[in-house]
Coordinates of C-alpha atoms in Angstrom, one line a residue:
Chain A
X1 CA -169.8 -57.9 11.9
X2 CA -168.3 -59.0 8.7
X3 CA -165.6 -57.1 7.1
X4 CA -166.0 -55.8 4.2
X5 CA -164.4 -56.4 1.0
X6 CA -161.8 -53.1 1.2
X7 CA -160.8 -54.7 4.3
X8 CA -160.6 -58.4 3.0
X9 CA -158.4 -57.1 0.3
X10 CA -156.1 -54.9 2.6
X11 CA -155.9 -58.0 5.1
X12 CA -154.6 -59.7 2.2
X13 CA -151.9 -57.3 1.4
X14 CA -150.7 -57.1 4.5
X15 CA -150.0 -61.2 4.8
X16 CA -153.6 -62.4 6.4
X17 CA -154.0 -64.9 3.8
X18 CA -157.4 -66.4 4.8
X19 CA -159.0 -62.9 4.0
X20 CA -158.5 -63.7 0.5
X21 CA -160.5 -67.1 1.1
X22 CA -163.1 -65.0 3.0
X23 CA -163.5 -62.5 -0.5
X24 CA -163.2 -65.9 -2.7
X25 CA -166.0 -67.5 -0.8
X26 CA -168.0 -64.5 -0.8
X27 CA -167.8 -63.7 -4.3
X28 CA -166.9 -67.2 -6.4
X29 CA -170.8 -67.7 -7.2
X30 CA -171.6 -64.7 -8.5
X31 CA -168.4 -65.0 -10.9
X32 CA -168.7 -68.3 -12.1
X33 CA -172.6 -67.9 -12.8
X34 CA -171.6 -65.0 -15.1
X35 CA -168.5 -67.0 -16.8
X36 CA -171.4 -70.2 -17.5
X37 CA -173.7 -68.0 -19.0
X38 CA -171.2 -66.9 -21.4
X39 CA -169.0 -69.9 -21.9
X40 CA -168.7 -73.8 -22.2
X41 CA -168.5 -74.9 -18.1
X42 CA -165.0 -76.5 -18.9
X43 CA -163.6 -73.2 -19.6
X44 CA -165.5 -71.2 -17.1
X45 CA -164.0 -73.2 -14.2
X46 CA -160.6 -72.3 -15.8
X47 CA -161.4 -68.6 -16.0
X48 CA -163.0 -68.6 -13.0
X49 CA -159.5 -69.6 -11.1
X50 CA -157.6 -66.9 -13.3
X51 CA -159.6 -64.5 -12.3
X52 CA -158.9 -65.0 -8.8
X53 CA -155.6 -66.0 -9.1
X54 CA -155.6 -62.2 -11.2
X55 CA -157.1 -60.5 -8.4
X56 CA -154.6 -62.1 -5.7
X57 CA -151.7 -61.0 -7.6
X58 CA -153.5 -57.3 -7.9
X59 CA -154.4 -57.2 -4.0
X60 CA -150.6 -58.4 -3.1
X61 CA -149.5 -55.4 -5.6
X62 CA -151.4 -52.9 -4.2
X63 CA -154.2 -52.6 -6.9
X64 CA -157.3 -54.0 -5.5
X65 CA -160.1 -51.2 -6.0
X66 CA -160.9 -48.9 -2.4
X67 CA -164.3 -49.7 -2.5
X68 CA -166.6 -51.6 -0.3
X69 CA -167.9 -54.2 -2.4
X70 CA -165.0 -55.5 -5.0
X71 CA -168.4 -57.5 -7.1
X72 CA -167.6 -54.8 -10.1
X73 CA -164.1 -55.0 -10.0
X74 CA -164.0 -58.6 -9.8
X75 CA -166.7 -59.2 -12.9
X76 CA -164.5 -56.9 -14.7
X77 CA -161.4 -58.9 -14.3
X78 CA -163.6 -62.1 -15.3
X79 CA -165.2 -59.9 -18.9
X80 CA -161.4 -59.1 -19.6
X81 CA -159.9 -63.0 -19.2
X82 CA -163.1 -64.0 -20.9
X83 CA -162.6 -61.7 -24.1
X84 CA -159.4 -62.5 -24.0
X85 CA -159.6 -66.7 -24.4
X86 CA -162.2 -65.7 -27.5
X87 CA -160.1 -63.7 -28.8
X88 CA -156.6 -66.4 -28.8
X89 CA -159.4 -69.7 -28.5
X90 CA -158.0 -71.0 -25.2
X91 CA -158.4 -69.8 -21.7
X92 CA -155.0 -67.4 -20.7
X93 CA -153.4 -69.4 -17.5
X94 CA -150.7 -66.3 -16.9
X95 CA -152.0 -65.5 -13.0
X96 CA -152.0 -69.2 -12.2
X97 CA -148.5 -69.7 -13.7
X98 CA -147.4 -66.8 -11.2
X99 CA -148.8 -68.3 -8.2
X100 CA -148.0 -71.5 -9.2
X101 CA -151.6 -73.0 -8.9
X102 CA -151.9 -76.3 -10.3
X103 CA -154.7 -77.0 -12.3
X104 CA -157.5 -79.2 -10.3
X105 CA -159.8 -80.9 -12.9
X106 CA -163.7 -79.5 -11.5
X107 CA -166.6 -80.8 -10.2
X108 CA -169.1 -79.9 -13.0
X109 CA -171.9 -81.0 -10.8
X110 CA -170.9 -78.9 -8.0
X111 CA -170.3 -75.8 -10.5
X112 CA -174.1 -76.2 -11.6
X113 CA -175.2 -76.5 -8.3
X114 CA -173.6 -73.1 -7.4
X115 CA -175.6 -72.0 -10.0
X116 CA -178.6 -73.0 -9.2
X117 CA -178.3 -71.3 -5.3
X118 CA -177.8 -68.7 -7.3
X119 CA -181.0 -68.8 -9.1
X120 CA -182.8 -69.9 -5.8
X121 CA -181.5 -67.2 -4.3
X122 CA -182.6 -64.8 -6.5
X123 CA -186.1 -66.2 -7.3
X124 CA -186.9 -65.1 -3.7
X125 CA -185.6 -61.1 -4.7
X126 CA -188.6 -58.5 -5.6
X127 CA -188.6 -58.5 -9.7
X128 CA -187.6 -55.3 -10.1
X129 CA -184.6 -56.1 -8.1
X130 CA -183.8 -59.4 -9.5
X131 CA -184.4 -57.5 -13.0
X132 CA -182.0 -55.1 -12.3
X133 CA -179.5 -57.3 -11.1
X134 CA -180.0 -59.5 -14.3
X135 CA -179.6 -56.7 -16.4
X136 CA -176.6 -55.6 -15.1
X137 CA -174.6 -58.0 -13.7
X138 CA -175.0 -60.9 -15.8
X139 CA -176.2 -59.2 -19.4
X140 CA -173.9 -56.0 -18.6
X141 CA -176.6 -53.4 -20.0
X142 CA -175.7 -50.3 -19.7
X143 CA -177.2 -48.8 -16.3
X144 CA -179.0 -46.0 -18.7
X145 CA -180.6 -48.5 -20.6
X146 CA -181.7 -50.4 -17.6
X147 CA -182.9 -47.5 -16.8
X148 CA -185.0 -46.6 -19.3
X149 CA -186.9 -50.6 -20.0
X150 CA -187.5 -49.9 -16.4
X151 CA -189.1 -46.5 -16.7
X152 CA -187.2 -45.6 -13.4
X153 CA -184.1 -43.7 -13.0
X154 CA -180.2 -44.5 -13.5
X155 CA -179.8 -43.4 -9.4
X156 CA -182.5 -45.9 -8.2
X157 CA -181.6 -48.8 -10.4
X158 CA -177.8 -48.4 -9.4
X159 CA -179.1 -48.7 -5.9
X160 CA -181.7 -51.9 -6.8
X161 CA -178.4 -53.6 -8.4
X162 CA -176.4 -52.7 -5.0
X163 CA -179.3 -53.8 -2.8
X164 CA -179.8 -57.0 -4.8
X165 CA -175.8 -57.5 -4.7
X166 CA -175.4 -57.2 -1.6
X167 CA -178.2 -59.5 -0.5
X168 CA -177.2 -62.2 -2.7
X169 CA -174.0 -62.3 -1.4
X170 CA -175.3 -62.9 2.2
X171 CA -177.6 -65.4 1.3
X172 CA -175.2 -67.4 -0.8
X173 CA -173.1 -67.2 2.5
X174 CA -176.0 -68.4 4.8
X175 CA -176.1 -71.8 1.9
X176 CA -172.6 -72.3 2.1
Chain B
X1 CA -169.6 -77.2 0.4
X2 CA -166.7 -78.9 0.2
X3 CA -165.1 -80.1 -3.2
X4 CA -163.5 -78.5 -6.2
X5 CA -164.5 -74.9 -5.4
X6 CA -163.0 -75.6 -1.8
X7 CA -160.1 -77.2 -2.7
X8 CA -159.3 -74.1 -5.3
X9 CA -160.3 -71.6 -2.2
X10 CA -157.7 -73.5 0.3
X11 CA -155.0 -73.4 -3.2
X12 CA -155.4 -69.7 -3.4
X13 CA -155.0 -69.0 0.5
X14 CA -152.0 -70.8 0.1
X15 CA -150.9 -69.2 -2.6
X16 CA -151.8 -65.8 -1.1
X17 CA -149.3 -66.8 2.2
X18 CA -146.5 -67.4 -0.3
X19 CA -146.9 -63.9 -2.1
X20 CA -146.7 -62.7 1.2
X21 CA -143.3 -64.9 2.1
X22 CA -142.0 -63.8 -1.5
X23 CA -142.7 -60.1 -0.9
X24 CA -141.0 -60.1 2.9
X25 CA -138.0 -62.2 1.7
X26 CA -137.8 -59.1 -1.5
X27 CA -137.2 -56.4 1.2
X28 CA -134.7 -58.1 3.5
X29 CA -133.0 -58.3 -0.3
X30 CA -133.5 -55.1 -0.3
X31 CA -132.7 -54.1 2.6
X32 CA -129.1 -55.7 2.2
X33 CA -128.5 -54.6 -1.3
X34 CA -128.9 -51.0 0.2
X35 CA -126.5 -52.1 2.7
X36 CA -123.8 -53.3 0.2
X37 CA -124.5 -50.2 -2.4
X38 CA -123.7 -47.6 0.7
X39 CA -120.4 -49.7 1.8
X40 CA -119.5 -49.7 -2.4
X41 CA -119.5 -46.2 -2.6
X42 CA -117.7 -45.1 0.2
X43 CA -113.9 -45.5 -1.2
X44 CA -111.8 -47.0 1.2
X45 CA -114.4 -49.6 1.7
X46 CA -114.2 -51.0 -1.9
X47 CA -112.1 -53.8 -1.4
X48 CA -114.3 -55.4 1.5
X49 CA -117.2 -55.6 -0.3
X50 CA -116.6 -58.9 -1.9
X51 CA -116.0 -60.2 -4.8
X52 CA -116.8 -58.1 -8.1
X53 CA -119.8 -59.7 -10.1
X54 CA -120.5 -57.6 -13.1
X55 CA -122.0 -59.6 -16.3
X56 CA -119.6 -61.5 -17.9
X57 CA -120.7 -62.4 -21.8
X58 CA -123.4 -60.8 -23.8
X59 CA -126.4 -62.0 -21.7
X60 CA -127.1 -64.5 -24.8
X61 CA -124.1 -67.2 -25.0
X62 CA -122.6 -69.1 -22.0
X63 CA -120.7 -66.6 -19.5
X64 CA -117.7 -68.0 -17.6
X65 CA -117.9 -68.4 -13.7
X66 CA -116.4 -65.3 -11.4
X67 CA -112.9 -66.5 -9.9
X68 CA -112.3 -65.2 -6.4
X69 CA -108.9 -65.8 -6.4
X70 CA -106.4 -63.6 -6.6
X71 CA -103.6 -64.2 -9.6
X72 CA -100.8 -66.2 -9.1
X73 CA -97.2 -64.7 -6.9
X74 CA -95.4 -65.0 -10.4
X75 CA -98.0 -62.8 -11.8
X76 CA -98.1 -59.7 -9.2
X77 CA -94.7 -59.7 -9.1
X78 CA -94.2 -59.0 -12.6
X79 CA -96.9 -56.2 -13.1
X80 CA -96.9 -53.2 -11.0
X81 CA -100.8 -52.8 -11.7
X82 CA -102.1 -55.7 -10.5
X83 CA -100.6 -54.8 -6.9
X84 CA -102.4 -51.9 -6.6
X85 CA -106.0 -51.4 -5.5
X86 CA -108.7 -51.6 -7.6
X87 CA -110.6 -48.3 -8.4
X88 CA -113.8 -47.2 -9.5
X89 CA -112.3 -46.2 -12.9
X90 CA -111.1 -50.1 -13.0
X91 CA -114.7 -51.2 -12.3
X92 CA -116.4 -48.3 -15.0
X93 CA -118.0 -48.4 -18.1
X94 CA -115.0 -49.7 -20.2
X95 CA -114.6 -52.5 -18.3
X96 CA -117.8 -53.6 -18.0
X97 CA -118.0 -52.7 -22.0
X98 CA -115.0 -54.9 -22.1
X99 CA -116.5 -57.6 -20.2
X100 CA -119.4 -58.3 -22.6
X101 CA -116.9 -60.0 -25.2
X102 CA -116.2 -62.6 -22.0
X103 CA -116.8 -65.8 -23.5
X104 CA -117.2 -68.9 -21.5
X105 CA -116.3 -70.8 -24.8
X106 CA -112.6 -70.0 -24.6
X107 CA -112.5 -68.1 -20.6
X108 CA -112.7 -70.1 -17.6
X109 CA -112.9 -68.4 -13.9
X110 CA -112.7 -64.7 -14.9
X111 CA -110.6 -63.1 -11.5
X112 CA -113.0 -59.5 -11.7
X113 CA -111.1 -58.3 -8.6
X114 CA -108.2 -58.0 -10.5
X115 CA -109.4 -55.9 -13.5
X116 CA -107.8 -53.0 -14.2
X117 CA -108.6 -50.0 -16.7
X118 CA -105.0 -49.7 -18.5
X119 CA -105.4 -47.0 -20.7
X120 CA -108.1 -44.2 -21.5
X121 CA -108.2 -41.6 -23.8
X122 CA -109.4 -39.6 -26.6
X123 CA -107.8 -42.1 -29.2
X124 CA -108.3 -45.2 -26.7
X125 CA -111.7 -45.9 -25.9
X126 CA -110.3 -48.6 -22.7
X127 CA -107.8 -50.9 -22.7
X128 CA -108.6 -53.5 -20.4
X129 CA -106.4 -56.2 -18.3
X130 CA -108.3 -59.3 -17.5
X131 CA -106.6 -61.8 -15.8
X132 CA -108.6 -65.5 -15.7
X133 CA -107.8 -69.0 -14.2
X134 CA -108.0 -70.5 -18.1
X135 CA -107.7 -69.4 -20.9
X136 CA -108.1 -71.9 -24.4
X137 CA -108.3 -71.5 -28.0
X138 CA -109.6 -74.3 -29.9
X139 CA -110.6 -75.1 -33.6
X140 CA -114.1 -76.8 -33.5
X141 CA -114.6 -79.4 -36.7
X142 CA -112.4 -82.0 -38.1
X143 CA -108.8 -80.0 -39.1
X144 CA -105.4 -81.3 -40.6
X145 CA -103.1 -81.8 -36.6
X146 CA -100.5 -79.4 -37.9
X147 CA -103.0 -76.3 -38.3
X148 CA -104.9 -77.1 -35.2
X149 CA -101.1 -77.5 -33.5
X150 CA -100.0 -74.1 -34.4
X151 CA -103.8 -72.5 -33.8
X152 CA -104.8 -74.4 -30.8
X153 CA -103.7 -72.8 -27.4
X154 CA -104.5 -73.4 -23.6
X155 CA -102.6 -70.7 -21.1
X156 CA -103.0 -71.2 -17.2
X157 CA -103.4 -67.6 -14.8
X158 CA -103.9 -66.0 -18.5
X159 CA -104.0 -62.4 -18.5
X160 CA -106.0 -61.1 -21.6
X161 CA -106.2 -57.9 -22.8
X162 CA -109.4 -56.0 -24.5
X163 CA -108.7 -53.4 -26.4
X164 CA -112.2 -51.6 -26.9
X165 CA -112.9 -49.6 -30.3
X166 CA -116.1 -47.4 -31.0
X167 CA -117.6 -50.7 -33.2
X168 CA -116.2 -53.4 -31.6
X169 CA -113.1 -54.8 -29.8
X170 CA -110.0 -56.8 -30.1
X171 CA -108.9 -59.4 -27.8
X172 CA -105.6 -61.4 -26.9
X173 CA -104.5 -63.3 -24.2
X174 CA -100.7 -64.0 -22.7
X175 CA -99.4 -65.6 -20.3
X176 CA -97.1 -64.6 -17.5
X177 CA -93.7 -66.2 -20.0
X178 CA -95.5 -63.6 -22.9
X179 CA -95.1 -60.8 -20.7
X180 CA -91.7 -61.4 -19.7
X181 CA -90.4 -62.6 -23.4
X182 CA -91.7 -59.3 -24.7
X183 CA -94.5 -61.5 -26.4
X184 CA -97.5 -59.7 -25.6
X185 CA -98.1 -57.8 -28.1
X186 CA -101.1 -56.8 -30.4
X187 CA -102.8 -54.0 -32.4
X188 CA -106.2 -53.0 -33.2
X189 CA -106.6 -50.6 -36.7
X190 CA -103.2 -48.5 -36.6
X191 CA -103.1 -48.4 -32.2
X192 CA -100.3 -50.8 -31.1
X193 CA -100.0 -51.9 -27.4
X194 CA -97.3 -53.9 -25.5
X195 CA -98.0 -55.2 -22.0
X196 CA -94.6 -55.0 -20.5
X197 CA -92.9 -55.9 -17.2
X198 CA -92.5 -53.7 -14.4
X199 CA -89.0 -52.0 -14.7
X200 CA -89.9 -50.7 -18.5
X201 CA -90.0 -47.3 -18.6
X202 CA -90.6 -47.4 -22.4
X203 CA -90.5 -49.5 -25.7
X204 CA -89.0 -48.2 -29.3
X205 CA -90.1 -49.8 -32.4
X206 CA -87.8 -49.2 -35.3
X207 CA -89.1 -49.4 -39.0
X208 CA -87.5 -49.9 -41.9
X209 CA -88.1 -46.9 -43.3
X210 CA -90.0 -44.0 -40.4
X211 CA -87.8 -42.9 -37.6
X212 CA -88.3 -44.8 -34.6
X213 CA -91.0 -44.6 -32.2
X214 CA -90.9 -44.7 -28.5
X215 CA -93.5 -44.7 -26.4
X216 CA -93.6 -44.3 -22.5
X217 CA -95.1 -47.2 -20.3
X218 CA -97.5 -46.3 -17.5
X219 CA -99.5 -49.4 -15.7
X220 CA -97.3 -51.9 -17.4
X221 CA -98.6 -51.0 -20.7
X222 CA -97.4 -48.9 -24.1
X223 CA -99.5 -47.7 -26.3
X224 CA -99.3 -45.5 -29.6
X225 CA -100.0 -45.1 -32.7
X226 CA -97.7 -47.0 -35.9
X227 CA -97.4 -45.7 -39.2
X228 CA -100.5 -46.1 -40.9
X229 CA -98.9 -46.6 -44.5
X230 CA -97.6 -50.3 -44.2
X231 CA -94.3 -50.4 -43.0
X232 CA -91.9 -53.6 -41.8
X233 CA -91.1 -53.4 -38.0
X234 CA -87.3 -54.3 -37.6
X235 CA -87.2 -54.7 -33.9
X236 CA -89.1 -53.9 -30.5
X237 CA -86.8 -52.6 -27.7
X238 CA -87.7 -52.3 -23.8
X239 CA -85.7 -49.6 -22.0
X240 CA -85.6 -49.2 -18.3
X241 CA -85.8 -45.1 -17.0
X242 CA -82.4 -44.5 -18.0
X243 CA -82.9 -45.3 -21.4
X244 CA -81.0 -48.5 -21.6
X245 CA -82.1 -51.8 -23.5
X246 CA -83.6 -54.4 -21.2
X247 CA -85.1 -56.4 -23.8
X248 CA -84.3 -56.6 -27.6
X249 CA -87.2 -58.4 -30.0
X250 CA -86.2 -58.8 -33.5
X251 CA -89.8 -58.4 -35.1
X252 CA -88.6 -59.7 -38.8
X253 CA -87.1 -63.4 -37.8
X254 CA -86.4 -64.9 -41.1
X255 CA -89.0 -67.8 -41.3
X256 CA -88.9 -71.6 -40.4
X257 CA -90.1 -72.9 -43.2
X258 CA -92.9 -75.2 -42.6
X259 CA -94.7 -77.1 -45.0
X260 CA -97.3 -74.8 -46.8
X261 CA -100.3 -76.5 -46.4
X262 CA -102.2 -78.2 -49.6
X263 CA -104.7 -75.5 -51.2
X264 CA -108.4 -75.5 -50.3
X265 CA -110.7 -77.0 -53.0
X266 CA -112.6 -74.6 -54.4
X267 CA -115.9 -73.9 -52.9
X268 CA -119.1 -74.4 -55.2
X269 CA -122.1 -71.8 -55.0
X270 CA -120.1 -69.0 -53.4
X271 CA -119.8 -65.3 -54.7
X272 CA -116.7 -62.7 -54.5
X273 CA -116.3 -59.2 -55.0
X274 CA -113.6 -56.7 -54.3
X275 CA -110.4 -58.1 -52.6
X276 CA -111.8 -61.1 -52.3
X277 CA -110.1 -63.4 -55.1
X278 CA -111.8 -67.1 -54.4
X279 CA -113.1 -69.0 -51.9
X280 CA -111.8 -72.2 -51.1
X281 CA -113.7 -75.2 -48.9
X282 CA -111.6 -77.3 -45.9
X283 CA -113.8 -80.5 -45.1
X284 CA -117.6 -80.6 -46.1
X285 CA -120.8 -80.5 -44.4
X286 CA -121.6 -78.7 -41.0
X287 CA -118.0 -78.8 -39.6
X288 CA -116.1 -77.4 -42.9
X289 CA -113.9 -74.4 -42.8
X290 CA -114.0 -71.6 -45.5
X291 CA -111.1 -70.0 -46.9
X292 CA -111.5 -66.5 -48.5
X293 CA -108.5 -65.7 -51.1
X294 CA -107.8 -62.4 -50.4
X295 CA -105.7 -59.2 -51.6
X296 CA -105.6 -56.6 -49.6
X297 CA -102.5 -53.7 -50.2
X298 CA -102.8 -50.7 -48.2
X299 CA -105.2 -51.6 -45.2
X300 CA -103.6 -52.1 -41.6
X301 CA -106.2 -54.3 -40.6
X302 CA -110.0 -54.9 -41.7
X303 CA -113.6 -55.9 -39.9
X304 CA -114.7 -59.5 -41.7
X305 CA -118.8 -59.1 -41.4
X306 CA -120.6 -62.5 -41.6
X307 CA -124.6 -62.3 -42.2
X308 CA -125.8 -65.7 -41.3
X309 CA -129.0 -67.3 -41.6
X310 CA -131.8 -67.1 -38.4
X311 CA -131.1 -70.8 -37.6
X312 CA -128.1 -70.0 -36.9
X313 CA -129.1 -67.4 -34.2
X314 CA -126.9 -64.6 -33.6
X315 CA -127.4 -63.5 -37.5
X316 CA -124.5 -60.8 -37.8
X317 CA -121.1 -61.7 -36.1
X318 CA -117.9 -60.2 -37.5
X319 CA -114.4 -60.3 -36.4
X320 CA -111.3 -58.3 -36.9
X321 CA -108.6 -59.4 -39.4
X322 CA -104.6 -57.7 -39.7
X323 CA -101.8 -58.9 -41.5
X324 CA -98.4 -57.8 -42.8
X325 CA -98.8 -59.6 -46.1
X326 CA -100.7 -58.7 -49.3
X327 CA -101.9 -61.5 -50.0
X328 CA -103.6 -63.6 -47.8
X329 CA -106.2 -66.4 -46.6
X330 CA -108.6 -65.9 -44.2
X331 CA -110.3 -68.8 -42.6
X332 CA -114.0 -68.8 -41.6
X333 CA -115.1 -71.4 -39.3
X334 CA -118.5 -72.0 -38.1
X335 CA -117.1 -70.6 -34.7
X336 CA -116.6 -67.5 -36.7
X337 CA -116.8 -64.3 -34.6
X338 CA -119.1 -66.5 -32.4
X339 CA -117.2 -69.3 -30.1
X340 CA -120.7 -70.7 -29.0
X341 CA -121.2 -71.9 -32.7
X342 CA -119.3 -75.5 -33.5
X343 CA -121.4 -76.1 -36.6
X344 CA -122.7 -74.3 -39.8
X345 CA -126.5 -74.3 -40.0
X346 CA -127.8 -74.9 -43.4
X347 CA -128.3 -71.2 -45.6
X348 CA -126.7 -68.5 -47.3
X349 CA -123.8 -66.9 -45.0
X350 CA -123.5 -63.3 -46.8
X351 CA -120.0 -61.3 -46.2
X352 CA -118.5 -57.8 -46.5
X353 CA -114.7 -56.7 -45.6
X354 CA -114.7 -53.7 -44.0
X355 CA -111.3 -51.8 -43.1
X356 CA -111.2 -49.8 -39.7
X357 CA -113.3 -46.8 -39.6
X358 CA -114.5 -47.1 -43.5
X359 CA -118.0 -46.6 -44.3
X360 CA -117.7 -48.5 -47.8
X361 CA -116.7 -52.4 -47.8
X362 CA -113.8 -53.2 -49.8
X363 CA -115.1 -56.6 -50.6
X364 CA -117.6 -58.9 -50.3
X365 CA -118.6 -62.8 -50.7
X366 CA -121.2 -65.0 -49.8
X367 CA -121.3 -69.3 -49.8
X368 CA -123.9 -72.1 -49.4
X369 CA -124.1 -74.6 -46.8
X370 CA -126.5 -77.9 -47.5

């Protein structure tokens, strides 16, 4: 039975450092296809590090989110670094810098083929779940307007993104 | 998949295991520092808990390195108060106000153990004793021999004194042979203070023209206030309990003449106002030293602030400035009121004269350096 990400994140804190590789490999797709569809791949391998290396330093402090998936929490950490290169034209490097992580140049071939299991992976959902998922992951639409393109309800398309989350993430761990 | 997303999952595992480390080493830190803060406040225990490390220096400048040692036989023989323990009060707010002015520039190995709080009171915010390994006073730039001769000053096991005010304080250093000769001596605004021997029970200053004073000594120092009108001092006595002389000072020696020194050239692009007659330049360039002309009747003693340009760094310093004669020069290096400055930084270095406790400057002036 895998653990879930509460208890990745509370391993961590407590000095089981491979439960933070467990939540990296679990989540890093999902990150980095939302960082490429927003900008160039050379900085979205950069903000895709500082936005683990951000939510290592927040599980070791204590402020890793209680919940049982930490998707949300981690694609919010991602929107913030990513508004924040716009907005000062250069990818922040302030979490790396704490852990000491030295910069290793990417494999852009290996980044676009992460995102295309991702699309594989998805092209096998229902459409309304993959829609959903789309919607609100990667174009962050309000769950309301989802909602309403949908002609469903905010309470069932907040469970079609779960559902779709939650099966993306275990078939991008049956790939890997 | 193995590759760069790999390689940055095994750099963030290790990464993780250090945080870990960091945070475990932080609370055995912790855990000791408790240790150390419970054995600190239980009295008796002060003296074992090591050696005193308060901050030296003002956090920005170069601070001197903490001396363990304790000061030299000569030295505790002498004064009373360095025999004694140390006490909280020694290690209190004063002091630690005191120690801020600690300058690795002219202070080497400052012995914190052997602090001591001299005096406290409503007209004395601290007077402070610290004794260090080294004390040295030296002119920075290019200078005629005879003036850095007579300025320039190194004293072994020196024991310096800072005399705290509510904007600022004054400091002097002596060593052991001072103490003894009835040379350590200074005064800050109309407050005089002698550090004196053990065996002085007082010191009378006699005036030419108001009664004597005489002021008792308690933890090898006397402090009171002097006249504030200008007055000559004729001579400094040391009595022992009963009242008789140990020591006799004759404060008006009549002078050995020396040389006066050839006048400063007058400085270009300056300004004066107020007491301040002229300026005059020593030496050009980055290393030269300023000399303002300046008449003064009236004031014991006087703040000089200097308002130097941001490449300079620290942009206000000031420093405090006394003396018995109307008429006088006062000399502004680059290492003015700052020891960690050796040369001028090119700008416009703005200044006010200030006596003690005056809202109003009495002068001001400001000069150019290319």
């Amino acid at each position: 039975m895998p653990r879930s990400d509460e208890q990745l994140l509370a391993a961590t804190r407590r000095g089981e450092a491979e439960a933070f590789g467990e939540f990296f490999a679990r989540h890093r797709a999902l990150v980095l296809v939302y960082l490429v569809r927003r900008c160039s791949r050379e900085d979205a391998a950069d903000l895709l590090a500082e936005t683990f290396a951000a939510a290592l330093v927040a599980a070791h402090d204590g402020r890793a989110p209680r919940a049982v998936t930490g998707a949300p929490w981690l694609l919010t950490i991602a929107r913030n670094k990513l508004v924040d290169a716009h907005r000062r034209g250069r990818v922040q490097d302030a979490a790396r810098r704490r852990l000491e992580l030295e910069r290793v140049e990417p494999d852009y071939d290996e980044l676009e083929a992460v995102g295309m299991d991702v699309e594989a992976a998805l092209s096998s959902f229902p459409a309304a779940d993959r829609a959903a998922l789309r919607a609100r992951v990667l174009d962050e639409q309000p769950y309301e307007d989802i909602a309403r393109e949908m002609n469903s309800s905010e309470p069932a398309v907040r469970q079609r993104v779960s559902r779709a989350l939650r099966r993306l993430r275990a078939d991008l761990e049956r790939q890997r | 998949m193995s590759g760069y997303l790999d390689d940055l999952q095994s750099r963030l595992v290790d990464a993780s295991r250090e945080l870990s480390r960091a945070r475990r080493r932080r609370a055995r830190r912790r855990g000791a520092c408790c240790a150390a803060l419970i054995v600190l406040f239980t009295p008796p225990a002060l003296a074992a808990t090591g050696v005193w490390r308060p901050q030296l220096g003002d956090g920005k400048t170069p601070a001197p390195k903490i001396s363990a040692d304790s000061p030299p036989v000569e030295q505790l023989a002498l004064l009373g108060v360095l025999r004694r323990a140390q006490t909280e009060a020694d290690r209190g707010v004063a002091s630690r106000y005191a120690l801020r002015f600690v300058g690795a520039g002219s202070i080497t190995g400052v012995r914190t153990d052997s602090i001591r709080l001299l005096a406290q009171s409503s007209q004395d915010r601290g007077v402070v004793l610290v004794p260090v390994e080294r004390y040295e006073r030296r002119l920075p730039g290019e200078l005629p021999e005879d003036l850095r001769r007579r300025v320039e000053v190194t004293i072994d096991d020196a024991l310096c004194i800072y005399q705290l005010d509510v904007d600022g304080a004054g400091a002097a250093c002596y060593s052991t042979a001072d103490v003894k000769a009835g040379r350590a001596w200074m005064m800050l605004g109309h407050r005089s203070m002698w550090v004196v021997p053990d065996g002085v029970a007082s010191v009378r200053t006699e005036y030419a023209d108001p009664a004597p004073i005489t002021a008792p000594a308690k933890d090898n120092i006397v402090i009171f206030s002097a006249p504030k009108r200008r007055v000559q001092e004729l001579r400094t006595t040391f009595l022992d309990p009963d009242g008789k002389p140990l020591l006799v000072t004759d404060r008006n020696p009549k002078p050995i003449p020396t040389p006066a020194p050839a006048p400063a050239a007058p400085a270009n692009d300056v300004t004066h106002t107020g007491v301040v007659h002229g300026i005059g330049v020593r030496g050009a360039g980055a290393d030269a030293v300023y000399e303002l002309q300046v008449q003064m009747a009236g004031s014991p003693g006087s703040y000089v602030v200097l308002q130097r340009p941001a490449c300079a760094g620290k942009r206000r310093v000031r420093s405090f400035y006394g003396s018995s004669t109307p008429f006088t020069v006062i000399a502004i290096p680059p290492s003015f009121g700052d020891f960690a400055t050796a040369r001028w930084c090119p700008g416009t270095y703005r200044g006010t004269i200030r006596p003690q406790r005056a809202r109003k400057p009495i002068g001001t002036f400001s000069f150019q350096v290319r």
